[in-house]
CSV table of C-alpha atoms in Angstrom, one decimal:
chain,number,residue,atom,x,y,z
O,318,MET,CA,82.8,78.0,52.0
O,319,ASN,CA,82.3,79.5,55.5
O,320,ARG,CA,84.2,78.5,58.6
O,321,ARG,CA,81.2,76.6,60.0
O,322,ALA,CA,81.0,74.3,57.0
O,323,ILE,CA,84.7,73.6,57.1
O,324,LEU,CA,84.6,72.9,60.8
O,325,THR,CA,81.6,70.6,60.4
O,326,GLY,CA,83.4,68.7,57.6
O,327,ALA,CA,86.5,68.3,59.7
O,328,VAL,CA,84.6,67.0,62.7
O,329,PHE,CA,82.7,64.6,60.4
O,330,LEU,CA,86.0,63.2,59.0
O,331,VAL,CA,87.4,62.8,62.5
O,332,LEU,CA,84.4,60.9,63.6
O,333,VAL,CA,84.3,58.6,60.6
O,334,SER,CA,88.0,57.8,61.2
O,335,ALA,CA,87.3,57.3,64.9
O,336,GLY,CA,84.4,55.0,64.0
O,337,LEU,CA,86.6,52.9,61.8
O,338,GLY,CA,89.2,52.7,64.5
O,339,VAL,CA,86.6,51.7,67.1
O,340,SER,CA,85.3,49.0,64.7
O,341,ARG,CA,88.8,47.6,64.4
O,342,ALA,CA,89.2,47.7,68.2
O,343,PHE,CA,86.0,45.8,68.8
O,344,ARG,CA,86.7,43.2,66.1
O,345,PRO,CA,87.2,40.2,68.4
O,346,ALA,CA,84.0,40.8,70.3
O,347,VAL,CA,81.7,38.8,68.0
O,348,VAL,CA,82.6,35.2,67.4
O,349,SER,CA,83.6,34.8,63.8
O,350,ALA,CA,84.5,31.4,62.4
O,351,ALA,CA,86.7,33.1,59.8
O,352,SER,CA,88.7,34.8,62.5
O,353,PRO,CA,92.0,32.9,62.8
O,354,ALA,CA,91.8,32.5,66.5
O,355,ARG,CA,88.3,31.0,66.3
O,356,ILE,CA,88.5,28.6,63.4
O,357,PRO,CA,89.9,25.6,65.3
O,358,GLN,CA,87.3,26.0,68.0
O,359,ALA,CA,84.3,26.3,65.7
O,360,ALA,CA,85.5,23.5,63.4
O,361,ALA,CA,86.2,21.3,66.4
O,362,SER,CA,82.9,22.0,68.1
O,363,LEU,CA,81.0,20.9,64.9
O,364,SER,CA,83.2,17.9,64.1
O,365,ASP,CA,83.0,16.6,67.7
O,366,VAL,CA,79.2,16.3,68.1
O,367,ASP,CA,77.7,13.4,70.0
O,368,PRO,CA,75.0,12.2,67.5
O,369,HIS,CA,72.8,11.3,70.4
O,370,GLU,CA,72.7,15.0,71.4
O,371,ALA,CA,71.8,16.3,68.0
O,372,PHE,CA,68.7,16.4,65.8
O,373,GLY,CA,68.6,16.4,62.0
O,374,SER,CA,71.2,15.9,59.3
O,375,LYS,CA,74.8,16.6,59.9
O,376,SER,CA,75.1,17.8,56.3
O,377,ALA,CA,72.4,20.5,56.8
O,378,PRO,CA,73.4,24.0,55.5
O,379,ILE,CA,72.9,25.5,59.0
O,380,SER,CA,74.1,24.1,62.4
O,381,MET,CA,72.8,25.5,65.6
O,382,GLU,CA,74.3,24.8,69.0
O,383,VAL,CA,71.9,25.6,71.8
O,384,PHE,CA,73.7,26.1,75.2
O,385,SER,CA,70.9,25.4,77.7
O,386,ASP,CA,70.2,24.8,81.4
O,387,PHE,CA,67.2,22.7,82.2
O,388,GLN,CA,66.4,24.8,85.3
O,389,CYS,CA,66.5,28.1,83.5
O,390,PRO,CA,63.1,29.6,82.8
O,391,ALA,CA,64.2,31.4,79.6
O,392,CYS,CA,65.6,28.1,78.3
O,393,LYS,CA,62.2,26.5,78.8
O,394,THR,CA,60.5,29.4,76.9
O,395,LEU,CA,63.0,29.0,74.0
O,396,PHE,CA,62.5,25.3,73.9
O,397,MET,CA,58.7,25.4,74.1
O,398,THR,CA,58.0,28.4,71.8
O,399,THR,CA,60.9,28.5,69.4
O,400,ASN,CA,62.9,25.3,69.1
O,401,ARG,CA,59.9,23.0,68.8
O,402,PRO,CA,58.5,24.7,65.7
O,403,LEU,CA,62.0,24.9,64.4
O,404,MET,CA,62.4,21.2,64.7
O,405,ASP,CA,59.2,20.6,62.8
O,406,ASN,CA,59.9,23.1,60.0
O,407,TYR,CA,63.7,23.2,59.6
O,408,VAL,CA,65.3,20.3,61.4
O,409,SER,CA,63.0,17.6,60.0
O,410,THR,CA,63.4,19.0,56.5
O,411,GLY,CA,67.2,18.8,56.6
O,412,LYS,CA,67.9,22.5,56.7
O,413,ILE,CA,69.2,22.7,60.3
O,414,TYR,CA,71.4,20.5,62.4
O,415,LEU,CA,70.3,21.2,65.9
O,416,ILE,CA,72.8,20.4,68.7
O,417,HIS,CA,71.9,20.4,72.4
O,418,ARG,CA,74.8,21.6,74.6
O,419,ASP,CA,74.6,21.4,78.4
O,420,PHE,CA,75.5,24.6,80.2
O,421,PRO,CA,74.3,24.0,83.8
O,422,LEU,CA,74.7,27.2,85.7
O,423,PRO,CA,76.2,26.9,89.2
O,424,MET,CA,73.3,28.9,90.7
O,425,HIS,CA,70.8,26.2,89.8
O,426,ALA,CA,70.8,23.4,92.4
O,427,HIS,CA,69.4,20.6,90.2
O,428,SER,CA,70.3,21.6,86.7
O,429,ARG,CA,73.5,19.4,86.6
O,430,VAL,CA,71.5,16.4,87.7
O,431,ALA,CA,68.9,17.1,85.1
O,432,ALA,CA,71.7,17.4,82.5
O,433,GLN,CA,73.0,13.9,83.5
O,434,TYR,CA,69.5,12.3,83.1
O,435,SER,CA,69.1,14.0,79.8
O,436,ARG,CA,72.5,12.8,78.6
O,437,ALA,CA,71.7,9.3,79.8
O,438,ALA,CA,68.4,9.4,78.0
O,439,ALA,CA,70.1,10.6,74.9
O,440,GLN,CA,72.4,7.5,75.0
O,441,ILE,CA,69.3,5.2,74.7
O,442,GLY,CA,67.7,7.4,72.0
O,443,LYS,CA,65.2,9.2,74.2
O,444,LEU,CA,66.5,12.7,74.3
O,445,GLU,CA,63.5,14.4,72.9
O,446,PRO,CA,60.8,13.1,75.3
O,447,VAL,CA,63.1,13.6,78.3
O,448,GLN,CA,64.0,17.2,77.3
O,449,GLU,CA,60.3,17.8,76.8
O,450,VAL,CA,59.2,16.5,80.2
O,451,LEU,CA,62.1,18.2,82.0
O,452,PHE,CA,61.2,21.6,80.6
O,453,GLN,CA,57.4,21.1,80.8
O,454,ASN,CA,57.6,20.2,84.5
O,455,GLN,CA,60.5,22.6,85.4
O,456,GLU,CA,58.7,24.3,88.2
O,457,LYS,CA,57.8,21.0,89.9
O,458,TRP,CA,61.2,19.3,90.0
O,459,GLU,CA,62.9,22.6,90.7
O,460,GLN,CA,60.9,22.7,94.0
O,461,SER,CA,61.1,19.0,94.8
O,462,GLY,CA,64.4,18.1,93.3
O,463,ASP,CA,62.8,15.0,91.9
O,464,VAL,CA,64.5,14.8,88.5
O,465,ASP,CA,64.4,11.0,88.6
O,466,GLY,CA,60.7,10.8,89.1
O,467,THR,CA,60.1,13.4,86.3
O,468,VAL,CA,62.2,11.5,83.8
O,469,ALA,CA,60.6,8.1,84.9
O,470,SER,CA,57.2,9.5,83.9
O,471,VAL,CA,58.0,9.3,80.2
O,472,LEU,CA,60.2,6.2,80.0
O,473,ALA,CA,59.4,2.5,80.2
O,474,PRO,CA,60.7,0.8,83.4
O,475,ALA,CA,63.4,-1.0,81.4
O,476,GLU,CA,64.6,2.3,79.8
O,477,MET,CA,64.6,4.0,83.1
O,478,ALA,CA,66.7,1.3,84.6
O,479,LYS,CA,69.3,1.9,81.8
O,480,VAL,CA,69.2,5.7,82.4
O,481,ARG,CA,69.7,5.2,86.1
O,482,ALA,CA,72.6,2.9,85.5
O,483,LEU,CA,74.2,5.5,83.2
O,484,VAL,CA,73.7,8.3,85.7
O,485,LYS,CA,75.2,6.2,88.5
O,486,GLY,CA,78.1,5.2,86.2
O,487,GLY,CA,79.5,8.7,86.5
O,488,THR,CA,80.8,8.9,83.0
O,489,LEU,CA,78.3,11.6,81.9
O,490,GLU,CA,80.0,14.3,84.0
O,491,ALA,CA,82.9,14.5,81.6
O,492,ALA,CA,80.7,15.1,78.6
O,493,ILE,CA,78.7,17.8,80.4
O,494,ASN,CA,82.0,19.5,81.5
O,495,LYS,CA,83.2,19.3,77.9
O,496,ASP,CA,80.0,21.2,76.7
O,497,TYR,CA,80.5,23.7,79.4
O,498,ALA,CA,84.1,24.3,78.4
O,499,LEU,CA,83.0,24.7,74.8
O,500,GLY,CA,80.5,27.3,75.8
O,501,GLN,CA,83.1,29.2,77.7
O,502,GLY,CA,85.2,29.1,74.6
O,503,TYR,CA,82.4,30.9,72.8
O,504,HIS,CA,82.2,33.4,75.7
O,505,VAL,CA,78.8,32.0,76.7
O,506,ASN,CA,78.0,33.3,80.2
O,507,GLN,CA,74.2,33.2,80.2
O,508,THR,CA,71.5,30.7,79.0
O,509,PRO,CA,70.0,30.2,76.6
O,510,THR,CA,72.7,31.1,74.1
O,511,THR,CA,72.4,29.8,70.5
O,512,ILE,CA,75.4,29.7,68.3
O,513,ILE,CA,74.4,29.6,64.6
O,514,HIS,CA,76.9,28.4,62.0
O,515,SER,CA,76.3,29.1,58.4
O,516,ASN,CA,78.5,29.6,55.3
O,517,GLY,CA,81.7,29.9,57.4
O,518,GLN,CA,80.2,32.5,59.7
O,519,THR,CA,79.2,32.1,63.4
O,520,TYR,CA,76.3,34.2,64.8
O,521,PRO,CA,75.7,34.2,68.5
O,522,VAL,CA,72.1,34.7,69.7
O,523,VAL,CA,71.7,35.4,73.4
O,524,GLY,CA,68.4,35.0,75.2
O,525,VAL,CA,64.9,34.1,74.0
O,526,VAL,CA,63.9,34.9,70.5
O,527,SER,CA,60.5,34.3,69.0
O,528,TYR,CA,60.1,31.7,66.2
O,529,ASP,CA,58.6,34.3,63.9
O,530,VAL,CA,61.8,36.5,64.0
O,531,LEU,CA,64.3,33.6,64.1
O,532,HIS,CA,62.8,31.9,61.0
O,533,GLN,CA,63.3,35.1,59.0
O,534,PHE,CA,67.0,35.1,60.0
O,535,ILE,CA,67.3,31.4,59.1
O,536,ASP,CA,65.6,32.0,55.7
O,537,GLN,CA,68.1,34.9,55.0
O,538,LEU,CA,70.9,32.5,55.8
O,539,LEU,CA,69.5,29.8,53.6
O,540,SER,CA,69.0,32.3,50.7
O,541,GLN,CA,72.8,33.0,50.8
O,542,LYS,CA,73.6,29.4,50.1
V,1481,MET,CA,82.3,88.6,80.5
V,1482,MET,CA,81.4,84.9,80.8
V,1483,SER,CA,78.0,85.4,79.1
V,1484,SER,CA,79.7,86.7,76.0
V,1485,SER,CA,82.3,84.0,75.8
V,1486,PRO,CA,81.7,81.5,73.0
V,1487,LEU,CA,82.8,78.7,75.4
V,1488,ASN,CA,80.3,78.9,78.2
V,1489,LEU,CA,78.9,75.8,79.8
V,1490,ARG,CA,75.7,75.8,77.8
V,1491,ARG,CA,77.4,75.9,74.5
V,1492,ALA,CA,80.0,73.4,75.6
V,1493,ILE,CA,77.3,70.9,76.5
V,1494,ILE,CA,75.6,71.5,73.2
V,1495,TRP,CA,78.8,70.8,71.3
V,1496,ILE,CA,79.7,67.8,73.5
V,1497,GLY,CA,76.2,66.4,73.0
V,1498,ARG,CA,76.3,67.0,69.2
V,1499,LEU,CA,79.7,65.4,68.7
V,1500,LEU,CA,79.4,62.5,71.2
V,1501,LEU,CA,75.8,61.6,70.5
V,1502,GLY,CA,76.1,62.3,66.8
V,1503,GLY,CA,79.3,60.2,66.5
V,1504,MET,CA,77.8,57.4,68.7
V,1505,PHE,CA,74.6,57.3,66.6
V,1506,LEU,CA,76.7,57.2,63.4
V,1507,TYR,CA,78.8,54.3,64.6
V,1508,ALA,CA,75.7,52.5,66.1
V,1509,GLY,CA,73.9,52.6,62.8
V,1510,TYR,CA,76.9,51.7,60.7
V,1511,SER,CA,77.8,48.7,63.0
V,1512,LYS,CA,74.2,47.3,62.7
V,1513,LEU,CA,74.3,47.5,58.9
V,1514,PHE,CA,77.8,46.3,58.2
V,1515,LEU,CA,78.7,44.2,61.3
V,1516,PRO,CA,82.3,45.4,61.3
V,1517,THR,CA,83.3,42.8,63.8
V,1518,MET,CA,82.6,39.9,61.4
V,1519,HIS,CA,84.9,39.0,58.5
V,1520,PRO,CA,83.9,38.7,55.7
V,1521,HIS,CA,81.0,41.1,56.3
V,1522,PRO,CA,77.6,39.4,55.9
V,1523,PRO,CA,75.2,41.1,53.5
V,1524,ILE,CA,73.0,43.9,54.9
V,1525,GLY,CA,69.9,41.7,54.8
V,1526,ILE,CA,71.5,39.2,57.2
V,1527,ALA,CA,72.9,42.0,59.4
V,1528,LEU,CA,69.4,43.4,59.7
V,1529,ALA,CA,67.9,40.0,60.4
V,1530,MET,CA,70.5,39.5,63.0
V,1531,PHE,CA,69.7,42.9,64.6
V,1532,ALA,CA,66.0,41.9,64.6
V,1533,LEU,CA,67.0,38.9,66.8
V,1534,GLN,CA,68.6,41.3,69.3
V,1535,VAL,CA,65.6,43.6,69.3
V,1536,ASP,CA,63.3,40.6,69.8
V,1537,SER,CA,65.3,39.3,72.7
V,1538,TYR,CA,64.1,42.3,74.7
V,1539,GLN,CA,60.6,40.7,74.5
V,1540,LEU,CA,58.9,44.1,74.4
V,1541,LEU,CA,57.6,44.2,70.8
V,1542,SER,CA,55.5,42.0,68.5
V,1543,PRO,CA,57.3,40.3,65.6
V,1544,ARG,CA,55.8,42.9,63.2
V,1545,ALA,CA,57.1,45.8,65.4
V,1546,VAL,CA,60.5,44.1,65.8
V,1547,ASN,CA,60.8,43.9,62.0
V,1548,PHE,CA,59.8,47.6,61.6
V,1549,VAL,CA,62.3,48.7,64.3
V,1550,SER,CA,65.2,46.6,63.1
V,1551,HIS,CA,64.8,47.6,59.5
V,1552,THR,CA,64.5,51.4,60.2
V,1553,LEU,CA,66.5,52.1,63.3
V,1554,PRO,CA,70.0,51.7,61.8
V,1555,PHE,CA,69.2,54.2,59.0
V,1556,ALA,CA,67.5,56.6,61.5
V,1557,GLU,CA,70.6,56.4,63.7
V,1558,ILE,CA,72.9,57.3,60.8
V,1559,ALA,CA,70.6,60.2,59.7
V,1560,LEU,CA,70.3,61.5,63.2
V,1561,GLY,CA,74.0,61.2,63.8
V,1562,LEU,CA,74.8,63.2,60.6
V,1563,LEU,CA,72.1,65.9,61.4
V,1564,LEU,CA,73.4,66.3,65.0
V,1565,ILE,CA,76.9,66.8,63.8
V,1566,LEU,CA,75.9,69.2,61.0
V,1567,GLY,CA,73.8,71.2,63.5
V,1568,TRP,CA,71.1,72.0,61.0
V,1569,GLN,CA,67.6,72.5,62.7
V,1570,LEU,CA,69.3,71.4,65.9
V,1571,ARG,CA,66.3,71.7,68.1
V,1572,VAL,CA,64.2,69.4,66.0
V,1573,TRP,CA,66.9,66.6,65.7
V,1574,ALA,CA,68.0,67.0,69.3
V,1575,THR,CA,64.5,66.5,70.4
V,1576,LEU,CA,64.1,63.4,68.3
V,1577,THR,CA,67.5,62.1,69.6
V,1578,THR,CA,66.4,62.6,73.1
V,1579,LEU,CA,63.1,60.8,72.6
V,1580,LEU,CA,65.1,57.9,71.0
V,1581,ILE,CA,67.7,57.7,73.8
V,1582,VAL,CA,65.1,57.9,76.5
V,1583,GLY,CA,63.3,55.1,74.7
V,1584,PHE,CA,66.5,53.0,74.7
V,1585,PHE,CA,67.0,53.8,78.4
V,1586,ALA,CA,63.5,52.7,79.3
V,1587,ALA,CA,63.9,49.4,77.3
V,1588,VAL,CA,67.3,48.7,79.0
V,1589,VAL,CA,66.0,49.5,82.5
V,1590,HIS,CA,62.9,47.3,81.9
V,1591,SER,CA,65.0,44.3,80.7
V,1592,TYR,CA,67.5,44.7,83.4
V,1593,ALA,CA,64.8,44.9,86.1
V,1594,ALA,CA,63.1,41.8,84.6
V,1595,GLY,CA,66.4,39.9,84.9
V,1596,LEU,CA,66.7,39.2,81.2
V,1597,GLN,CA,70.1,37.7,80.3
V,1598,ILE,CA,70.5,39.2,76.9
V,1599,ASN,CA,72.9,41.3,74.9
V,1600,CYS,CA,72.4,45.0,74.6
V,1601,GLY,CA,72.4,45.1,70.8
V,1602,CYS,CA,73.5,48.7,71.0
V,1603,PHE,CA,76.5,48.4,68.7
V,1604,ALA,CA,75.9,45.0,67.1
V,1605,ASN,CA,78.5,43.2,69.2
V,1606,SER,CA,78.3,40.7,72.1
V,1607,GLU,CA,78.0,43.3,74.9
V,1608,PRO,CA,75.9,41.8,77.7
V,1609,LEU,CA,73.2,44.0,79.2
V,1610,THR,CA,74.5,44.8,82.7
V,1611,ILE,CA,74.2,47.6,85.2
V,1612,MET,CA,77.0,49.4,83.4
V,1613,THR,CA,74.8,49.5,80.3
V,1614,VAL,CA,72.0,51.0,82.4
V,1615,ILE,CA,74.3,53.6,83.8
V,1616,ARG,CA,75.8,54.5,80.4
V,1617,ASP,CA,72.4,54.8,78.8
V,1618,GLY,CA,71.2,56.9,81.7
V,1619,LEU,CA,74.1,59.3,81.4
V,1620,LEU,CA,73.6,59.5,77.6
V,1621,ALA,CA,69.9,60.3,78.2
V,1622,VAL,CA,70.9,63.1,80.7
V,1623,LEU,CA,73.3,64.5,78.1
V,1624,ALA,CA,70.6,64.4,75.4
V,1625,VAL,CA,68.1,66.2,77.6
V,1626,LEU,CA,70.6,68.9,78.5
V,1627,MET,CA,71.7,69.3,74.9
V,1628,THR,CA,68.1,69.7,73.8
V,1629,VAL,CA,67.1,72.1,76.6
V,1630,PHE,CA,70.2,74.2,76.0
V,1631,ALA,CA,69.6,74.2,72.2
V,1632,PHE,CA,66.2,75.8,72.8
V,1633,MET,CA,67.7,78.3,75.3
V,1634,GLU,CA,70.5,79.1,72.9
V,1635,ALA,CA,68.0,79.7,70.1
V,1636,ARG,CA,66.1,82.2,72.2
V,1637,SER,CA,69.2,84.2,73.2
V,1638,PRO,CA,71.9,83.3,70.7
V,1639,HIS,CA,75.5,84.3,71.3
V,1640,PRO,CA,76.4,87.5,69.4
V,1641,TRP,CA,79.1,85.7,67.5
V,1642,SER,CA,76.7,83.0,66.2
V,1643,ALA,CA,74.7,83.3,63.1
V,1644,PRO,CA,71.0,83.5,64.0
V,1645,GLU,CA,69.3,80.1,63.7
V,1646,LYS,CA,66.1,79.8,61.7
V,1647,ALA,CA,64.3,76.8,63.1
């Protein structure tokens, strides 16, 4: 064996060892439900879900928490192009429990107000149409700041009165802050961020992903059950 | 004489490039396949589907292309990493490595310029794509280009101590 081969082998062994060392060093970077530090948080987040803010069956094999901001364009894209078909094909069939989490970013002037209206609508069982109208008309109310008018366009006057009363009541802020704190616990710092729980593992997905690619991931997870 | 020293700048950069880029590619491919940050490790099928989500979040490729890239890139990275470290047919693999890294750099610059709030996906961890990612990938692209250019120069006028390379 010549010197070059010995040297190459030695370098390779050093790099493999270094790679294993690096992998240990990076271990906490990805949220893992099985990691001792993360178990209480993941378990708590799923056991403490406001049923008004979730879709599907709580006993579904996969749970998805979507940290979203109503004023964020990428959140709109995720909602319109990915989460809607996901609702039709996986949530309504009992395979996914989809949880909406408010994560209003401070840089968006009206997103916290929109989150309040959405939460109030959820309390009267109207989360889906209000989410839809807020995302669909995002550019309009972003300019005008007229969140109230946008929400009123899809609710009956009596429903809208209840929503306004809940918003004025000021009790929704605490729930929004709780979602925000939960997101920070997951190291969410951008929207949309989707946290997928399956089989004791937690998979963070940051940004917009297409339905075609996401459903393959979901099918892979379901096949492991 | 400096030119006859085995440790001149040209050879040093080739060695640094081979070891750094080779080691980095090996780890990048390994981490995408085995998700070492997760315990217990998910099966490779799930790891590749997870990587596909990261590739897709760049919003540059069709779903079909995303699947192709996500299912071939980790293996290509491991193969390129090994070949760079071994140094066999260096000019060929250095050129391919450079093309790949320049491609990564272009994707990162495009996504950063477009304001996408995504993870890099470089090492299958939760590293956000920031200006630091752009700078790091830019420096790696420069190193890859230099390594490749110097590998070609070295092949034309090899050091007397080196065995002639047949590429």
